[in-house]
mmCIF file with all atom_site columns, C-alpha atoms in Angstrom:
data_model
loop_
_atom_site.group_PDB
_atom_site.id
_atom_site.type_symbol
_atom_site.label_atom_id
_atom_site.label_alt_id
_atom_site.label_comp_id
_atom_site.label_asym_id
_atom_site.label_entity_id
_atom_site.label_seq_id
_atom_site.pdbx_PDB_ins_code
_atom_site.Cartn_x
_atom_site.Cartn_y
_atom_site.Cartn_z
_atom_site.occupancy
_atom_site.B_iso_or_equiv
_atom_site.pdbx_formal_charge
_atom_site.auth_seq_id
_atom_site.auth_comp_id
_atom_site.auth_asym_id
_atom_site.auth_atom_id
_atom_site.pdbx_PDB_model_num
ATOM 1   C CA . MET A 1 1   ? 108.997 105.580 145.291 1.00 0.00 ? 16  MET A CA 1
ATOM 2   C CA . TYR A 1 2   ? 106.190 107.174 143.291 1.00 0.00 ? 17  TYR A CA 1
ATOM 3   C CA . LYS A 1 3   ? 102.827 105.625 142.490 1.00 0.00 ? 18  LYS A CA 1
ATOM 4   C CA . ILE A 1 4   ? 100.310 106.767 139.885 1.00 0.00 ? 19  ILE A CA 1
ATOM 5   C CA . TYR A 1 5   ? 96.812  105.362 139.501 1.00 0.00 ? 20  TYR A CA 1
ATOM 6   C CA . ILE A 1 6   ? 94.521  106.151 136.590 1.00 0.00 ? 21  ILE A CA 1
ATOM 7   C CA . THR A 1 7   ? 91.179  104.411 136.609 1.00 0.00 ? 22  THR A CA 1
ATOM 8   C CA . SER A 1 8   ? 88.011  104.344 134.557 1.00 0.00 ? 23  SER A CA 1
ATOM 9   C CA . LYS A 1 9   ? 84.954  102.079 134.636 1.00 0.00 ? 24  LYS A CA 1
ATOM 10  C CA . ASN A 1 10  ? 86.668  98.829  133.856 1.00 0.00 ? 25  ASN A CA 1
ATOM 11  C CA . LEU A 1 11  ? 90.287  99.788  133.126 1.00 0.00 ? 26  LEU A CA 1
ATOM 12  C CA . ALA A 1 12  ? 93.013  100.860 135.548 1.00 0.00 ? 27  ALA A CA 1
ATOM 13  C CA . VAL A 1 13  ? 96.612  101.852 134.874 1.00 0.00 ? 28  VAL A CA 1
ATOM 14  C CA . TYR A 1 14  ? 99.146  101.691 137.685 1.00 0.00 ? 29  TYR A CA 1
ATOM 15  C CA . ALA A 1 15  ? 102.615 103.151 137.318 1.00 0.00 ? 30  ALA A CA 1
ATOM 16  C CA . GLN A 1 16  ? 105.269 102.872 140.002 1.00 0.00 ? 31  GLN A CA 1
ATOM 17  C CA . TYR A 1 17  ? 108.780 104.310 139.956 1.00 0.00 ? 32  TYR A CA 1
ATOM 18  C CA . PHE A 1 18  ? 111.154 102.416 142.225 1.00 0.00 ? 33  PHE A CA 1
ATOM 19  C CA . ASN A 1 19  ? 114.949 101.898 142.133 1.00 0.00 ? 34  ASN A CA 1
ATOM 20  C CA . ARG A 1 20  ? 115.371 103.681 138.789 1.00 0.00 ? 35  ARG A CA 1
ATOM 21  C CA . ARG A 1 21  ? 112.759 101.410 137.267 1.00 0.00 ? 36  ARG A CA 1
ATOM 22  C CA . LEU A 1 22  ? 109.271 102.187 136.088 1.00 0.00 ? 37  LEU A CA 1
ATOM 23  C CA . PHE A 1 23  ? 106.669 99.489  136.561 1.00 0.00 ? 38  PHE A CA 1
ATOM 24  C CA . ILE A 1 24  ? 103.496 99.864  134.500 1.00 0.00 ? 39  ILE A CA 1
ATOM 25  C CA . TYR A 1 25  ? 100.410 97.679  134.879 1.00 0.00 ? 40  TYR A CA 1
ATOM 26  C CA . CYS A 1 26  ? 97.165  97.852  132.933 1.00 0.00 ? 41  CYS A CA 1
ATOM 27  C CA . VAL A 1 27  ? 94.407  96.049  134.757 1.00 0.00 ? 42  VAL A CA 1
ATOM 28  C CA . GLN A 1 28  ? 90.986  95.322  133.346 1.00 0.00 ? 43  GLN A CA 1
ATOM 29  C CA . THR A 1 29  ? 88.127  94.607  135.693 1.00 0.00 ? 44  THR A CA 1
ATOM 30  C CA . GLU A 1 30  ? 85.478  92.261  134.449 1.00 0.00 ? 45  GLU A CA 1
ATOM 31  C CA . LYS A 1 31  ? 81.743  92.236  135.159 1.00 0.00 ? 46  LYS A CA 1
ATOM 32  C CA . GLU A 1 32  ? 82.054  89.622  137.867 1.00 0.00 ? 47  GLU A CA 1
ATOM 33  C CA . GLY A 1 33  ? 84.497  91.803  139.789 1.00 0.00 ? 48  GLY A CA 1
ATOM 34  C CA . ARG A 1 34  ? 87.573  89.817  138.864 1.00 0.00 ? 49  ARG A CA 1
ATOM 35  C CA . SER A 1 35  ? 90.635  91.688  137.600 1.00 0.00 ? 50  SER A CA 1
ATOM 36  C CA . SER A 1 36  ? 93.134  90.572  135.014 1.00 0.00 ? 51  SER A CA 1
ATOM 37  C CA . ILE A 1 37  ? 96.403  92.169  134.008 1.00 0.00 ? 52  ILE A CA 1
ATOM 38  C CA . ILE A 1 38  ? 96.326  92.926  130.310 1.00 0.00 ? 53  ILE A CA 1
ATOM 39  C CA . MET A 1 39  ? 99.729  94.575  130.135 1.00 0.00 ? 54  MET A CA 1
ATOM 40  C CA . SER A 1 40  ? 102.720 94.679  132.414 1.00 0.00 ? 55  SER A CA 1
ATOM 41  C CA . GLN A 1 41  ? 106.009 96.313  131.596 1.00 0.00 ? 56  GLN A CA 1
ATOM 42  C CA . THR A 1 42  ? 109.130 97.241  133.492 1.00 0.00 ? 57  THR A CA 1
ATOM 43  C CA . LEU A 1 43  ? 111.325 99.975  132.095 1.00 0.00 ? 58  LEU A CA 1
ATOM 44  C CA . TYR A 1 44  ? 114.441 101.627 133.326 1.00 0.00 ? 59  TYR A CA 1
ATOM 45  C CA . ALA A 1 45  ? 114.015 105.331 133.892 1.00 0.00 ? 60  ALA A CA 1
ATOM 46  C CA . LYS A 1 46  ? 116.644 106.321 131.322 1.00 0.00 ? 61  LYS A CA 1
ATOM 47  C CA . GLU A 1 47  ? 115.094 104.124 128.627 1.00 0.00 ? 62  GLU A CA 1
ATOM 48  C CA . PHE A 1 48  ? 111.675 105.473 129.500 1.00 0.00 ? 63  PHE A CA 1
ATOM 49  C CA . LEU A 1 49  ? 112.845 109.082 129.197 1.00 0.00 ? 64  LEU A CA 1
ATOM 50  C CA . GLU A 1 50  ? 114.619 108.391 125.903 1.00 0.00 ? 65  GLU A CA 1
ATOM 51  C CA . GLU A 1 51  ? 111.515 106.705 124.541 1.00 0.00 ? 66  GLU A CA 1
ATOM 52  C CA . MET A 1 52  ? 109.334 109.612 125.657 1.00 0.00 ? 67  MET A CA 1
ATOM 53  C CA . GLU A 1 53  ? 111.727 112.147 124.070 1.00 0.00 ? 68  GLU A CA 1
ATOM 54  C CA . LYS A 1 54  ? 111.779 110.158 120.828 1.00 0.00 ? 69  LYS A CA 1
ATOM 55  C CA . GLU A 1 55  ? 107.990 110.036 120.734 1.00 0.00 ? 70  GLU A CA 1
ATOM 56  C CA . GLY A 1 56  ? 107.899 113.777 121.517 1.00 0.00 ? 71  GLY A CA 1
ATOM 57  C CA . ARG A 1 57  ? 110.198 114.526 118.552 1.00 0.00 ? 72  ARG A CA 1
ATOM 58  C CA . GLU A 1 58  ? 108.083 112.327 116.282 1.00 0.00 ? 73  GLU A CA 1
ATOM 59  C CA . LEU A 1 59  ? 104.950 114.138 117.424 1.00 0.00 ? 74  LEU A CA 1
ATOM 60  C CA . GLU A 1 60  ? 106.600 117.525 116.786 1.00 0.00 ? 75  GLU A CA 1
ATOM 61  C CA . GLU A 1 61  ? 107.567 116.424 113.262 1.00 0.00 ? 76  GLU A CA 1
ATOM 62  C CA . LEU A 1 62  ? 104.062 115.150 112.614 1.00 0.00 ? 77  LEU A CA 1
ATOM 63  C CA . ASN A 1 63  ? 102.579 118.391 113.955 1.00 0.00 ? 78  ASN A CA 1
ATOM 64  C CA . ALA A 1 64  ? 104.872 120.424 111.683 1.00 0.00 ? 79  ALA A CA 1
ATOM 65  C CA . ARG A 1 65  ? 103.874 118.327 108.667 1.00 0.00 ? 80  ARG A CA 1
ATOM 66  C CA . LEU A 1 66  ? 100.217 118.678 109.577 1.00 0.00 ? 81  LEU A CA 1
ATOM 67  C CA . ALA A 1 67  ? 100.621 122.454 109.920 1.00 0.00 ? 82  ALA A CA 1
ATOM 68  C CA . ASN A 1 68  ? 102.242 122.568 106.457 1.00 0.00 ? 83  ASN A CA 1
ATOM 69  C CA . TYR A 1 69  ? 99.372  120.563 104.989 1.00 0.00 ? 84  TYR A CA 1
ATOM 70  C CA . VAL A 1 70  ? 96.806  122.806 106.658 1.00 0.00 ? 85  VAL A CA 1
ATOM 71  C CA . ASP A 1 71  ? 98.567  125.929 105.319 1.00 0.00 ? 86  ASP A CA 1
ATOM 72  C CA . ARG A 1 72  ? 98.742  124.435 101.855 1.00 0.00 ? 87  ARG A CA 1
ATOM 73  C CA . VAL A 1 73  ? 95.053  123.487 101.926 1.00 0.00 ? 88  VAL A CA 1
ATOM 74  C CA . GLU A 1 74  ? 94.129  127.000 103.061 1.00 0.00 ? 89  GLU A CA 1
ATOM 75  C CA . LYS A 1 75  ? 96.166  128.515 100.201 1.00 0.00 ? 90  LYS A CA 1
ATOM 76  C CA . LEU A 1 76  ? 94.554  126.168 97.690  1.00 0.00 ? 91  LEU A CA 1
ATOM 77  C CA . GLU A 1 77  ? 91.099  126.995 99.027  1.00 0.00 ? 92  GLU A CA 1
ATOM 78  C CA . GLU A 1 78  ? 91.860  130.718 98.684  1.00 0.00 ? 93  GLU A CA 1
ATOM 79  C CA . GLU A 1 79  ? 93.071  130.198 95.102  1.00 0.00 ? 94  GLU A CA 1
ATOM 80  C CA . ASP A 1 80  ? 89.944  128.172 94.406  1.00 0.00 ? 95  ASP A CA 1
ATOM 81  C CA . ARG A 1 81  ? 87.747  130.992 95.728  1.00 0.00 ? 96  ARG A CA 1
ATOM 82  C CA . LYS A 1 82  ? 89.584  133.491 93.494  1.00 0.00 ? 97  LYS A CA 1
ATOM 83  C CA . ILE A 1 83  ? 89.229  131.253 90.449  1.00 0.00 ? 98  ILE A CA 1
ATOM 84  C CA . VAL A 1 84  ? 85.520  130.739 91.111  1.00 0.00 ? 99  VAL A CA 1
ATOM 85  C CA . ALA A 1 85  ? 85.049  134.504 91.501  1.00 0.00 ? 100 ALA A CA 1
ATOM 86  C CA . ASP A 1 86  ? 86.950  135.144 88.236  1.00 0.00 ? 101 ASP A CA 1
ATOM 87  C CA . LEU A 1 87  ? 84.872  132.518 86.467  1.00 0.00 ? 102 LEU A CA 1
ATOM 88  C CA . LYS A 1 88  ? 81.627  134.059 87.709  1.00 0.00 ? 103 LYS A CA 1
ATOM 89  C CA . GLU A 1 89  ? 82.807  137.511 86.594  1.00 0.00 ? 104 GLU A CA 1
ATOM 90  C CA . SER A 1 90  ? 83.825  136.179 83.173  1.00 0.00 ? 105 SER A CA 1
ATOM 91  C CA . ARG A 1 91  ? 80.442  134.521 82.726  1.00 0.00 ? 106 ARG A CA 1
ATOM 92  C CA . ARG A 1 92  ? 78.670  137.703 83.802  1.00 0.00 ? 107 ARG A CA 1
ATOM 93  C CA . VAL A 1 93  ? 80.678  139.807 81.329  1.00 0.00 ? 108 VAL A CA 1
ATOM 94  C CA . ALA A 1 94  ? 80.125  137.271 78.546  1.00 0.00 ? 109 ALA A CA 1
ATOM 95  C CA . MET A 1 95  ? 76.380  137.195 79.179  1.00 0.00 ? 110 MET A CA 1
ATOM 96  C CA . PHE A 1 96  ? 76.314  141.002 79.208  1.00 0.00 ? 111 PHE A CA 1
ATOM 97  C CA . LYS A 1 97  ? 78.131  141.086 75.857  1.00 0.00 ? 112 LYS A CA 1
ATOM 98  C CA . VAL A 1 98  ? 75.742  138.538 74.381  1.00 0.00 ? 113 VAL A CA 1
ATOM 99  C CA . ASP A 1 99  ? 72.734  140.457 75.657  1.00 0.00 ? 114 ASP A CA 1
ATOM 100 C CA . THR A 1 100 ? 74.011  143.783 74.286  1.00 0.00 ? 115 THR A CA 1
ATOM 101 C CA . GLU A 1 101 ? 75.396  142.481 70.989  1.00 0.00 ? 116 GLU A CA 1
ATOM 102 C CA . LYS A 1 102 ? 72.584  140.060 70.206  1.00 0.00 ? 117 LYS A CA 1
ATOM 103 C CA . PRO A 1 103 ? 70.214  142.698 68.737  1.00 0.00 ? 118 PRO A CA 1
ATOM 104 C CA . GLU A 1 104 ? 73.043  144.119 66.611  1.00 0.00 ? 119 GLU A CA 1
ATOM 105 C CA . ILE A 1 105 ? 73.878  140.671 65.291  1.00 0.00 ? 120 ILE A CA 1
ATOM 106 C CA . GLN A 1 106 ? 70.241  139.850 64.616  1.00 0.00 ? 121 GLN A CA 1
ATOM 107 C CA . THR A 1 107 ? 69.705  143.076 62.640  1.00 0.00 ? 122 THR A CA 1
ATOM 108 C CA . GLY A 1 108 ? 72.895  142.638 60.627  1.00 0.00 ? 123 GLY A CA 1
ATOM 109 C CA . LEU A 1 109 ? 72.464  138.934 59.994  1.00 0.00 ? 124 LEU A CA 1
ATOM 110 C CA . PRO A 1 110 ? 69.827  139.122 57.202  1.00 0.00 ? 125 PRO A CA 1
ATOM 111 C CA . ASN A 1 111 ? 71.957  141.663 55.298  1.00 0.00 ? 126 ASN A CA 1
ATOM 112 C CA . PHE A 1 112 ? 74.971  139.415 55.706  1.00 0.00 ? 127 PHE A CA 1
ATOM 113 C CA . ILE A 1 113 ? 73.043  136.376 54.442  1.00 0.00 ? 128 ILE A CA 1
ATOM 114 C CA . ASP A 1 114 ? 71.762  138.361 51.432  1.00 0.00 ? 129 ASP A CA 1
ATOM 115 C CA . ARG A 1 115 ? 75.309  139.461 50.599  1.00 0.00 ? 130 ARG A CA 1
ATOM 116 C CA . ILE A 1 116 ? 76.553  135.848 50.810  1.00 0.00 ? 131 ILE A CA 1
ATOM 117 C CA . ASN A 1 117 ? 73.754  134.685 48.499  1.00 0.00 ? 132 ASN A CA 1
ATOM 118 C CA . GLU A 1 118 ? 74.662  137.438 45.989  1.00 0.00 ? 133 GLU A CA 1
ATOM 119 C CA . LEU A 1 119 ? 78.292  136.315 46.030  1.00 0.00 ? 134 LEU A CA 1
ATOM 120 C CA . ILE A 1 120 ? 77.266  132.683 45.528  1.00 0.00 ? 135 ILE A CA 1
ATOM 121 C CA . ASN A 1 121 ? 75.082  133.610 42.533  1.00 0.00 ? 136 ASN A CA 1
ATOM 122 C CA . HIS A 1 122 ? 77.850  135.780 41.084  1.00 0.00 ? 137 HIS A CA 1
ATOM 123 C CA . ASN A 1 123 ? 80.325  132.895 41.428  1.00 0.00 ? 138 ASN A CA 1
ATOM 124 C CA . ARG A 1 124 ? 77.903  130.489 39.728  1.00 0.00 ? 139 ARG A CA 1
ATOM 125 C CA . LYS A 1 125 ? 77.493  132.869 36.793  1.00 0.00 ? 140 LYS A CA 1
ATOM 126 C CA . PHE A 1 126 ? 81.231  133.359 36.607  1.00 0.00 ? 141 PHE A CA 1
ATOM 127 C CA . LEU A 1 127 ? 81.828  129.573 36.566  1.00 0.00 ? 142 LEU A CA 1
ATOM 128 C CA . ALA A 1 128 ? 79.172  129.109 33.883  1.00 0.00 ? 143 ALA A CA 1
ATOM 129 C CA . ASP A 1 129 ? 80.810  131.823 31.748  1.00 0.00 ? 144 ASP A CA 1
ATOM 130 C CA . LEU A 1 130 ? 84.209  130.187 32.216  1.00 0.00 ? 145 LEU A CA 1
ATOM 131 C CA . GLN A 1 131 ? 82.844  126.816 31.130  1.00 0.00 ? 146 GLN A CA 1
ATOM 132 C CA . GLU A 1 132 ? 81.251  128.368 28.043  1.00 0.00 ? 147 GLU A CA 1
ATOM 133 C CA . GLU A 1 133 ? 84.486  130.134 27.135  1.00 0.00 ? 148 GLU A CA 1
ATOM 134 C CA . SER A 1 134 ? 86.508  126.966 27.598  1.00 0.00 ? 149 SER A CA 1
ATOM 135 C CA . LEU A 1 135 ? 84.066  125.023 25.386  1.00 0.00 ? 150 LEU A CA 1
ATOM 136 C CA . GLU A 1 136 ? 84.188  127.745 22.733  1.00 0.00 ? 151 GLU A CA 1
ATOM 137 C CA . SER A 1 137 ? 87.967  127.871 22.789  1.00 0.00 ? 152 SER A CA 1
ATOM 138 C CA . ALA A 1 138 ? 88.115  124.084 22.571  1.00 0.00 ? 153 ALA A CA 1
ATOM 139 C CA . ASN A 1 139 ? 85.743  124.144 19.580  1.00 0.00 ? 154 ASN A CA 1
ATOM 140 C CA . LYS A 1 140 ? 87.744  126.915 17.888  1.00 0.00 ? 155 LYS A CA 1
ATOM 141 C CA . GLN A 1 141 ? 90.971  124.987 18.298  1.00 0.00 ? 156 GLN A CA 1
ATOM 142 C CA . THR A 1 142 ? 89.566  121.803 16.818  1.00 0.00 ? 157 THR A CA 1
ATOM 143 C CA . LYS A 1 143 ? 87.628  123.408 13.935  1.00 0.00 ? 158 LYS A CA 1
ATOM 144 C CA . PRO A 1 144 ? 90.455  125.449 12.431  1.00 0.00 ? 159 PRO A CA 1
ATOM 145 C CA . LYS A 1 145 ? 92.691  122.414 12.315  1.00 0.00 ? 160 LYS A CA 1
ATOM 146 C CA . LYS A 1 146 ? 90.133  120.572 10.266  1.00 0.00 ? 161 LYS A CA 1
ATOM 147 C CA . LYS A 1 147 ? 89.649  123.575 8.035   1.00 0.00 ? 162 LYS A CA 1
ATOM 148 C CA . ASN A 1 148 ? 93.357  123.992 7.679   1.00 0.00 ? 163 ASN A CA 1
ATOM 149 C CA . LYS A 1 149 ? 93.699  120.416 6.507   1.00 0.00 ? 164 LYS A CA 1
ATOM 150 C CA . LYS A 1 150 ? 90.889  120.882 4.056   1.00 0.00 ? 165 LYS A CA 1
ATOM 151 C CA . ASN A 1 151 ? 92.369  124.174 2.909   1.00 0.00 ? 166 ASN A CA 1
ATOM 152 C CA . LYS A 1 152 ? 95.758  122.567 2.379   1.00 0.00 ? 167 LYS A CA 1
ATOM 153 C CA . LYS A 1 153 ? 94.200  119.749 0.386   1.00 0.00 ? 168 LYS A CA 1
ATOM 154 C CA . GLN A 1 154 ? 92.269  122.222 -1.713  1.00 0.00 ? 169 GLN A CA 1
ATOM 155 C CA . LYS A 1 155 ? 95.402  124.294 -2.332  1.00 0.00 ? 170 LYS A CA 1
ATOM 156 C CA . LYS A 1 156 ? 97.308  121.219 -3.398  1.00 0.00 ? 171 LYS A CA 1
ATOM 157 C CA . ARG A 1 157 ? 94.579  120.315 -5.851  1.00 0.00 ? 172 ARG A CA 1
ATOM 158 C CA . ARG A 1 158 ? 94.648  123.724 -7.452  1.00 0.00 ? 173 ARG A CA 1
#
């Protein structure tokens, strides 16, 4: 026969192994000094051991899953740190390029704008010339027809 007592301020657990049975009592002591049993259970030793082994296996599985999650989180955190470092480096390089190329762009920009304005003016002149030519060709096509009719009438009269 084995007896185990675990006590705290107002809670006591008694376990007793006797005749291949395990008796467990949880006793709560109240302020007035009275005690009341809040749990009492009798288990056979074999059932108790099987239950403990089952709980142990479940805990091992849960620990393995937790370890996998922790490893995965650590890997993701490492990847995150690498990505943040790459992003910072990319921003630094981009800012360096902007700082070094900005004066070149600013000096070349007025020349570029002037060239665009020249091309726009050239295109306007070209379109105006095309419109004039199309009007002239339209006038030439209509006038000779009228003249031709008049010429034919005059020739017939002669």
